[in-house]
PDB file of C-alpha atoms in Angstrom:
ATOM      1  CA  ASP A   1      64.130 225.884 168.541  1.00 64.00           C
ATOM      2  CA  VAL A   2      63.177 227.228 171.980  1.00 59.00           C
ATOM      3  CA  LYS A   3      60.744 230.952 172.165  1.00 91.00           C
ATOM      4  CA  VAL A   4      61.155 233.032 174.867  1.00 95.00           C
ATOM      5  CA  THR A   5      58.505 235.796 173.854  1.00 95.00           C
ATOM      6  CA  GLN A   6      57.576 239.269 176.424  1.00 96.00           C
ATOM      7  CA  SER A   7      54.695 240.782 175.684  1.00 88.00           C
ATOM      8  CA  SER A   8      55.455 243.954 175.208  1.00 90.00           C
ATOM      9  CA  ARG A   9      58.559 245.531 172.864  1.00 93.00           C
ATOM     10  CA  TYR A  10      57.871 248.990 174.317  1.00 96.00           C
ATOM     11  CA  LEU A  11      56.752 250.266 176.750  1.00 96.00           C
ATOM     12  CA  VAL A  12      55.886 253.693 178.823  1.00 97.00           C
ATOM     13  CA  LYS A  13      54.447 254.068 182.540  1.00 97.00           C
ATOM     14  CA  ARG A  14      54.154 257.119 184.738  1.00 98.00           C
ATOM     15  CA  THR A  15      56.381 257.302 188.074  1.00 98.00           C
ATOM     16  CA  GLY A  16      54.151 254.997 190.379  1.00 97.00           C
ATOM     17  CA  GLU A  17      51.967 253.433 188.826  1.00 97.00           C
ATOM     18  CA  LYS A  18      52.486 249.010 188.646  1.00 97.00           C
ATOM     19  CA  VAL A  19      54.081 248.305 186.064  1.00 97.00           C
ATOM     20  CA  PHE A  20      53.394 244.269 184.953  1.00 97.00           C
ATOM     21  CA  LEU A  21      56.241 242.417 182.496  1.00 97.00           C
ATOM     22  CA  GLU A  22      55.635 239.180 181.008  1.00 96.00           C
ATOM     23  CA  CYS A  23      57.843 236.801 179.906  1.00 97.00           C
ATOM     24  CA  VAL A  24      56.355 232.895 178.252  1.00 97.00           C
ATOM     25  CA  GLN A  25      58.564 230.420 177.490  1.00 95.00           C
ATOM     26  CA  ASP A  26      57.096 227.203 175.432  1.00 94.00           C
ATOM     27  CA  MET A  27      60.080 224.272 176.626  1.00 87.00           C
ATOM     28  CA  ASP A  28      58.923 223.244 179.357  1.00 91.00           C
ATOM     29  CA  HIS A  29      62.039 225.236 181.371  1.00 92.00           C
ATOM     30  CA  GLU A  30      61.857 224.802 184.702  1.00 92.00           C
ATOM     31  CA  ASN A  31      65.088 227.719 185.204  1.00 95.00           C
ATOM     32  CA  MET A  32      64.106 231.244 184.595  1.00 96.00           C
ATOM     33  CA  PHE A  33      65.524 234.937 184.588  1.00 97.00           C
ATOM     34  CA  TRP A  34      64.801 238.212 185.017  1.00 98.00           C
ATOM     35  CA  TYR A  35      68.017 240.717 183.855  1.00 98.00           C
ATOM     36  CA  ARG A  36      68.289 244.512 183.311  1.00 97.00           C
ATOM     37  CA  GLN A  37      70.615 245.742 180.436  1.00 97.00           C
ATOM     38  CA  ASP A  38      71.546 249.244 180.694  1.00 95.00           C
ATOM     39  CA  PRO A  39      74.547 251.049 178.795  1.00 90.00           C
ATOM     40  CA  GLY A  40      77.912 250.481 180.482  1.00 88.00           C
ATOM     41  CA  LEU A  41      76.681 247.692 182.742  1.00 92.00           C
ATOM     42  CA  GLY A  42      75.247 244.869 181.325  1.00 92.00           C
ATOM     43  CA  LEU A  43      72.704 242.766 182.026  1.00 95.00           C
ATOM     44  CA  ARG A  44      72.355 242.494 185.672  1.00 96.00           C
ATOM     45  CA  LEU A  45      70.282 239.913 188.058  1.00 96.00           C
ATOM     46  CA  ILE A  46      67.792 240.924 189.124  1.00 97.00           C
ATOM     47  CA  TYR A  47      65.622 237.555 190.230  1.00 97.00           C
ATOM     48  CA  PHE A  48      65.356 234.075 189.677  1.00 96.00           C
ATOM     49  CA  SER A  49      63.514 230.384 189.091  1.00 96.00           C
ATOM     50  CA  TYR A  50      64.168 227.025 189.124  1.00 93.00           C
ATOM     51  CA  ASP A  51      60.677 226.200 189.586  1.00 90.00           C
ATOM     52  CA  VAL A  52      56.593 227.108 189.606  1.00 89.00           C
ATOM     53  CA  LYS A  53      56.210 229.174 193.039  1.00 80.00           C
ATOM     54  CA  MET A  54      60.362 229.228 194.129  1.00 89.00           C
ATOM     55  CA  LYS A  55      61.948 232.590 193.556  1.00 94.00           C
ATOM     56  CA  GLU A  56      64.952 234.593 194.569  1.00 94.00           C
ATOM     57  CA  LYS A  57      66.566 237.762 194.748  1.00 95.00           C
ATOM     58  CA  GLY A  58      69.823 238.377 192.218  1.00 94.00           C
ATOM     59  CA  ASP A  59      71.842 240.663 192.474  1.00 93.00           C
ATOM     60  CA  ILE A  60      69.537 244.406 191.941  1.00 95.00           C
ATOM     61  CA  PRO A  61      65.827 243.685 193.868  1.00 96.00           C
ATOM     62  CA  GLU A  62      65.468 246.666 195.301  1.00 96.00           C
ATOM     63  CA  GLY A  63      62.135 247.595 193.579  1.00 96.00           C
ATOM     64  CA  TYR A  64      60.638 244.821 191.532  1.00 98.00           C
ATOM     65  CA  SER A  65      58.829 241.406 192.727  1.00 97.00           C
ATOM     66  CA  VAL A  66      58.173 238.604 190.580  1.00 97.00           C
ATOM     67  CA  SER A  67      55.711 235.812 190.232  1.00 96.00           C
ATOM     68  CA  ARG A  68      55.557 232.777 189.405  1.00 95.00           C
ATOM     69  CA  GLU A  69      51.836 230.372 188.730  1.00 90.00           C
ATOM     70  CA  LYS A  70      52.765 228.854 186.051  1.00 93.00           C
ATOM     71  CA  LYS A  71      56.664 226.771 184.935  1.00 94.00           C
ATOM     72  CA  GLU A  72      55.569 228.359 181.313  1.00 95.00           C
ATOM     73  CA  ARG A  73      55.119 232.384 182.599  1.00 96.00           C
ATOM     74  CA  PHE A  74      57.542 234.062 184.968  1.00 97.00           C
ATOM     75  CA  SER A  75      56.485 237.922 185.363  1.00 97.00           C
ATOM     76  CA  LEU A  76      58.355 240.931 186.584  1.00 98.00           C
ATOM     77  CA  ILE A  77      56.295 243.610 189.034  1.00 98.00           C
ATOM     78  CA  LEU A  78      57.633 247.108 189.451  1.00 97.00           C
ATOM     79  CA  GLU A  79      55.414 247.756 192.775  1.00 94.00           C
ATOM     80  CA  SER A  80      56.150 251.847 192.206  1.00 97.00           C
ATOM     81  CA  ALA A  81      57.696 252.454 189.095  1.00 97.00           C
ATOM     82  CA  SER A  82      60.362 255.091 189.525  1.00 98.00           C
ATOM     83  CA  THR A  83      62.663 257.117 186.782  1.00 97.00           C
ATOM     84  CA  ASN A  84      65.757 255.489 187.189  1.00 97.00           C
ATOM     85  CA  GLN A  85      64.554 251.925 186.382  1.00 98.00           C
ATOM     86  CA  THR A  86      63.733 253.293 182.556  1.00 98.00           C
ATOM     87  CA  SER A  87      66.094 250.667 181.128  1.00 97.00           C
ATOM     88  CA  MET A  88      65.750 247.656 178.395  1.00 97.00           C
ATOM     89  CA  TYR A  89      64.377 244.175 180.567  1.00 98.00           C
ATOM     90  CA  LEU A  90      65.694 240.834 179.433  1.00 98.00           C
ATOM     91  CA  CYS A  91      64.300 237.722 180.308  1.00 97.00           C
ATOM     92  CA  ALA A  92      65.559 234.600 179.702  1.00 96.00           C
ATOM     93  CA  SER A  93      65.241 230.257 180.450  1.00 95.00           C
ATOM     94  CA  SER A  94      67.639 227.637 180.468  1.00 93.00           C
ATOM     95  CA  GLN A  95      67.384 223.508 180.995  1.00 89.00           C
ATOM     96  CA  ILE A  96      69.865 223.157 182.774  1.00 87.00           C
ATOM     97  CA  VAL A  97      70.557 226.014 186.115  1.00 83.00           C
ATOM     98  CA  GLY A  98      74.111 227.586 184.916  1.00 76.00           C
ATOM     99  CA  TYR A  99      73.627 226.366 182.191  1.00 81.00           C
ATOM    100  CA  GLY A 100      73.783 228.797 178.802  1.00 76.00           C
ATOM    101  CA  TYR A 101      70.080 230.759 178.507  1.00 91.00           C
ATOM    102  CA  THR A 102      67.732 231.597 176.026  1.00 93.00           C
ATOM    103  CA  PHE A 103      66.625 235.111 175.838  1.00 95.00           C
ATOM    104  CA  GLY A 104      63.500 236.423 174.787  1.00 96.00           C
ATOM    105  CA  SER A 105      63.321 239.628 172.503  1.00 94.00           C
ATOM    106  CA  GLY A 106      63.539 242.554 175.320  1.00 96.00           C
ATOM    107  CA  THR A 107      61.191 245.312 176.719  1.00 97.00           C
ATOM    108  CA  ARG A 108      62.026 248.720 176.562  1.00 97.00           C
ATOM    109  CA  LEU A 109      60.318 250.548 179.331  1.00 98.00           C
ATOM    110  CA  THR A 110      60.339 253.981 180.326  1.00 98.00           C
ATOM    111  CA  VAL A 111      59.007 255.512 183.354  1.00 98.00           C
ATOM    112  CA  VAL A 112      58.071 259.238 182.765  1.00 97.00           C
TER     113      VAL A 112
ATOM    114  CA  GLY B   1      82.799 239.696 195.708  1.00 46.00           C
ATOM    115  CA  GLU B   2      81.698 237.567 192.967  1.00 56.00           C
ATOM    116  CA  ASN B   3      81.483 238.977 189.565  1.00 85.00           C
ATOM    117  CA  VAL B   4      82.962 238.241 186.286  1.00 94.00           C
ATOM    118  CA  GLU B   5      85.230 241.577 184.649  1.00 96.00           C
ATOM    119  CA  GLN B   6      85.687 241.701 180.930  1.00 97.00           C
ATOM    120  CA  HIS B   7      87.185 243.796 179.068  1.00 96.00           C
ATOM    121  CA  PRO B   8      88.168 245.777 176.511  1.00 97.00           C
ATOM    122  CA  SER B   9      84.965 247.734 176.793  1.00 96.00           C
ATOM    123  CA  THR B  10      85.262 248.793 173.284  1.00 97.00           C
ATOM    124  CA  LEU B  11      87.093 247.599 170.201  1.00 98.00           C
ATOM    125  CA  SER B  12      87.812 248.185 166.795  1.00 98.00           C
ATOM    126  CA  VAL B  13      89.379 246.040 164.812  1.00 98.00           C
ATOM    127  CA  GLN B  14      90.115 246.565 160.485  1.00 98.00           C
ATOM    128  CA  GLU B  15      88.499 243.652 158.198  1.00 98.00           C
ATOM    129  CA  GLY B  16      90.420 240.209 158.337  1.00 97.00           C
ATOM    130  CA  ASP B  17      92.721 241.219 161.267  1.00 97.00           C
ATOM    131  CA  SER B  18      92.167 238.574 164.543  1.00 98.00           C
ATOM    132  CA  ALA B  19      89.813 240.083 167.880  1.00 98.00           C
ATOM    133  CA  VAL B  20      90.128 238.712 171.373  1.00 98.00           C
ATOM    134  CA  ILE B  21      88.063 239.617 174.453  1.00 98.00           C
ATOM    135  CA  LYS B  22      89.504 238.595 178.185  1.00 98.00           C
ATOM    136  CA  CYS B  23      87.067 238.106 181.439  1.00 97.00           C
ATOM    137  CA  THR B  24      88.061 236.916 184.706  1.00 97.00           C
ATOM    138  CA  TYR B  25      86.452 235.862 187.018  1.00 95.00           C
ATOM    139  CA  SER B  26      86.422 235.067 190.673  1.00 93.00           C
ATOM    140  CA  ASP B  27      84.196 232.124 192.323  1.00 90.00           C
ATOM    141  CA  SER B  28      86.053 228.797 191.407  1.00 87.00           C
ATOM    142  CA  ALA B  29      82.591 226.809 191.568  1.00 87.00           C
ATOM    143  CA  SER B  30      82.106 228.776 188.363  1.00 89.00           C
ATOM    144  CA  ASN B  31      82.399 225.908 186.060  1.00 90.00           C
ATOM    145  CA  TYR B  32      81.349 226.307 182.394  1.00 93.00           C
ATOM    146  CA  PHE B  33      81.850 230.002 180.231  1.00 95.00           C
ATOM    147  CA  PRO B  34      79.498 231.388 178.043  1.00 95.00           C
ATOM    148  CA  TRP B  35      79.208 234.203 175.479  1.00 97.00           C
ATOM    149  CA  TYR B  36      76.223 235.719 173.640  1.00 97.00           C
ATOM    150  CA  LYS B  37      76.721 238.079 171.190  1.00 98.00           C
ATOM    151  CA  GLN B  38      74.517 240.906 171.139  1.00 97.00           C
ATOM    152  CA  GLU B  39      73.781 242.692 167.596  1.00 96.00           C
ATOM    153  CA  LEU B  40      71.561 246.260 167.710  1.00 93.00           C
ATOM    154  CA  GLY B  41      68.714 246.349 168.828  1.00 90.00           C
ATOM    155  CA  LYS B  42      68.397 242.309 169.091  1.00 93.00           C
ATOM    156  CA  ARG B  43      69.007 239.538 171.649  1.00 95.00           C
ATOM    157  CA  PRO B  44      71.776 238.152 173.785  1.00 95.00           C
ATOM    158  CA  GLN B  45      72.796 235.036 171.397  1.00 95.00           C
ATOM    159  CA  LEU B  46      74.956 232.249 172.568  1.00 94.00           C
ATOM    160  CA  ILE B  47      77.208 231.832 170.405  1.00 96.00           C
ATOM    161  CA  ILE B  48      80.216 229.431 171.876  1.00 96.00           C
ATOM    162  CA  ASP B  49      81.023 227.618 175.464  1.00 95.00           C
ATOM    163  CA  ILE B  50      82.914 225.877 177.326  1.00 94.00           C
ATOM    164  CA  ARG B  51      82.945 223.814 180.682  1.00 90.00           C
ATOM    165  CA  SER B  52      85.658 224.011 182.970  1.00 84.00           C
ATOM    166  CA  ASN B  53      86.929 220.134 181.629  1.00 84.00           C
ATOM    167  CA  VAL B  54      88.439 221.943 178.514  1.00 82.00           C
ATOM    168  CA  GLY B  55      91.099 224.315 177.960  1.00 90.00           C
ATOM    169  CA  GLU B  56      89.284 225.516 174.121  1.00 94.00           C
ATOM    170  CA  LYS B  57      86.924 225.142 172.036  1.00 93.00           C
ATOM    171  CA  LYS B  58      86.522 226.255 169.054  1.00 96.00           C
ATOM    172  CA  ASP B  59      83.524 226.483 166.136  1.00 94.00           C
ATOM    173  CA  GLN B  60      84.832 227.991 162.094  1.00 96.00           C
ATOM    174  CA  ARG B  61      86.323 231.435 163.666  1.00 97.00           C
ATOM    175  CA  ILE B  62      85.300 231.911 166.287  1.00 98.00           C
ATOM    176  CA  ALA B  63      86.979 230.011 169.500  1.00 97.00           C
ATOM    177  CA  VAL B  64      87.334 230.350 173.092  1.00 97.00           C
ATOM    178  CA  THR B  65      90.368 229.773 175.715  1.00 96.00           C
ATOM    179  CA  LEU B  66      90.197 228.892 178.897  1.00 96.00           C
ATOM    180  CA  ASN B  67      92.858 228.818 181.885  1.00 94.00           C
ATOM    181  CA  LYS B  68      91.416 227.760 185.271  1.00 92.00           C
ATOM    182  CA  THR B  69      94.472 228.274 187.446  1.00 92.00           C
ATOM    183  CA  ALA B  70      93.776 232.269 186.624  1.00 93.00           C
ATOM    184  CA  LYS B  71      90.310 231.943 186.345  1.00 94.00           C
ATOM    185  CA  HIS B  72      90.076 233.207 182.826  1.00 94.00           C
ATOM    186  CA  PHE B  73      88.809 233.327 179.583  1.00 97.00           C
ATOM    187  CA  SER B  74      89.029 234.132 176.501  1.00 98.00           C
ATOM    188  CA  LEU B  75      86.835 234.518 173.209  1.00 98.00           C
ATOM    189  CA  HIS B  76      88.986 234.665 169.638  1.00 98.00           C
ATOM    190  CA  ILE B  77      87.485 235.965 166.772  1.00 98.00           C
ATOM    191  CA  THR B  78      89.775 234.874 163.180  1.00 97.00           C
ATOM    192  CA  GLU B  79      89.415 236.868 160.044  1.00 98.00           C
ATOM    193  CA  THR B  80      86.680 239.208 161.022  1.00 98.00           C
ATOM    194  CA  GLN B  81      84.310 239.963 159.248  1.00 97.00           C
ATOM    195  CA  PRO B  82      81.665 243.796 159.400  1.00 96.00           C
ATOM    196  CA  GLU B  83      78.783 241.109 160.201  1.00 96.00           C
ATOM    197  CA  ASP B  84      81.255 241.141 163.725  1.00 98.00           C
ATOM    198  CA  SER B  85      80.710 244.019 164.874  1.00 98.00           C
ATOM    199  CA  ALA B  86      78.209 243.514 167.627  1.00 98.00           C
ATOM    200  CA  VAL B  87      79.169 243.843 171.203  1.00 97.00           C
ATOM    201  CA  TYR B  88      79.965 240.746 172.919  1.00 98.00           C
ATOM    202  CA  PHE B  89      79.266 239.444 176.891  1.00 97.00           C
ATOM    203  CA  CYS B  90      81.039 236.599 178.869  1.00 97.00           C
ATOM    204  CA  ALA B  91      78.608 234.957 181.757  1.00 96.00           C
ATOM    205  CA  ALA B  92      79.790 232.526 185.142  1.00 94.00           C
ATOM    206  CA  PRO B  93      77.306 231.333 186.997  1.00 92.00           C
ATOM    207  CA  THR B  94      78.199 232.208 190.284  1.00 89.00           C
ATOM    208  CA  ARG B  95      77.490 231.059 194.249  1.00 88.00           C
ATOM    209  CA  ARG B  96      75.909 234.321 195.216  1.00 85.00           C
ATOM    210  CA  SER B  97      72.800 234.271 193.416  1.00 85.00           C
ATOM    211  CA  GLY B  98      72.616 230.230 192.940  1.00 87.00           C
ATOM    212  CA  TYR B  99      74.340 229.609 189.568  1.00 89.00           C
ATOM    213  CA  ALA B 100      72.780 231.768 187.774  1.00 92.00           C
ATOM    214  CA  LEU B 101      74.933 233.444 185.281  1.00 94.00           C
ATOM    215  CA  ASN B 102      76.702 236.993 186.067  1.00 94.00           C
ATOM    216  CA  PHE B 103      77.585 239.008 183.141  1.00 95.00           C
ATOM    217  CA  GLY B 104      80.622 241.118 181.887  1.00 95.00           C
ATOM    218  CA  LYS B 105      79.354 244.733 181.244  1.00 95.00           C
ATOM    219  CA  GLY B 106      80.277 243.377 177.501  1.00 96.00           C
ATOM    220  CA  THR B 107      82.725 245.006 174.305  1.00 97.00           C
ATOM    221  CA  SER B 108      81.681 246.759 171.634  1.00 97.00           C
ATOM    222  CA  LEU B 109      83.233 245.320 169.265  1.00 98.00           C
ATOM    223  CA  LEU B 110      83.442 247.408 165.497  1.00 98.00           C
ATOM    224  CA  VAL B 111      84.972 245.640 162.880  1.00 98.00           C
ATOM    225  CA  THR B 112      85.417 247.929 159.674  1.00 96.00           C
ATOM    226  CA  PRO B 113      85.648 247.132 156.562  1.00 92.00           C
TER     227      PRO B 113
END
């Protein structure tokens, strides 16, 4: 069973802080993704990566960056956290591009 | 732009009735259409998917149908049970996102006993 692990389940940060959300998968998947989930808006793609060192912007990359130094780890970085980044963040990985994902449990981030 | 539209946003049915959720997509290159179920406080889980060379797929009480010409696909749940209550998301890969999945906004299904 593929496991996608997000390091924090709940996180509270202050406005202006630099925030790191970590995601690790254990099945040697090439493809990893970050989404944010907000009520009524569904899941929106922030960034994705199809290879170590490769990263591409999704639909809502503003205010975020990512790091993928190792195949199993994909980190989402909020450069300067703002209250409108309060959300549920979901990491996912997949074996084949465009095919079904396995999601992590999510990190609920609150920026105060 | 390329996106996935999902309807309805909420759906309430009585136990034993059927539920249907519909999605439309705009990217003709989309070739894979998964459905995810998310229970309260849990991660989205894949429940069924269909590829573009197939018109229908069934797995016990759930089925997905695809109409490529009209660019829409639907989730059908028969004999609904209270444990089917959850948020359901459809998705499709889109060219603008490098074929990453683009999700609909979700349907909150409530099955009342």
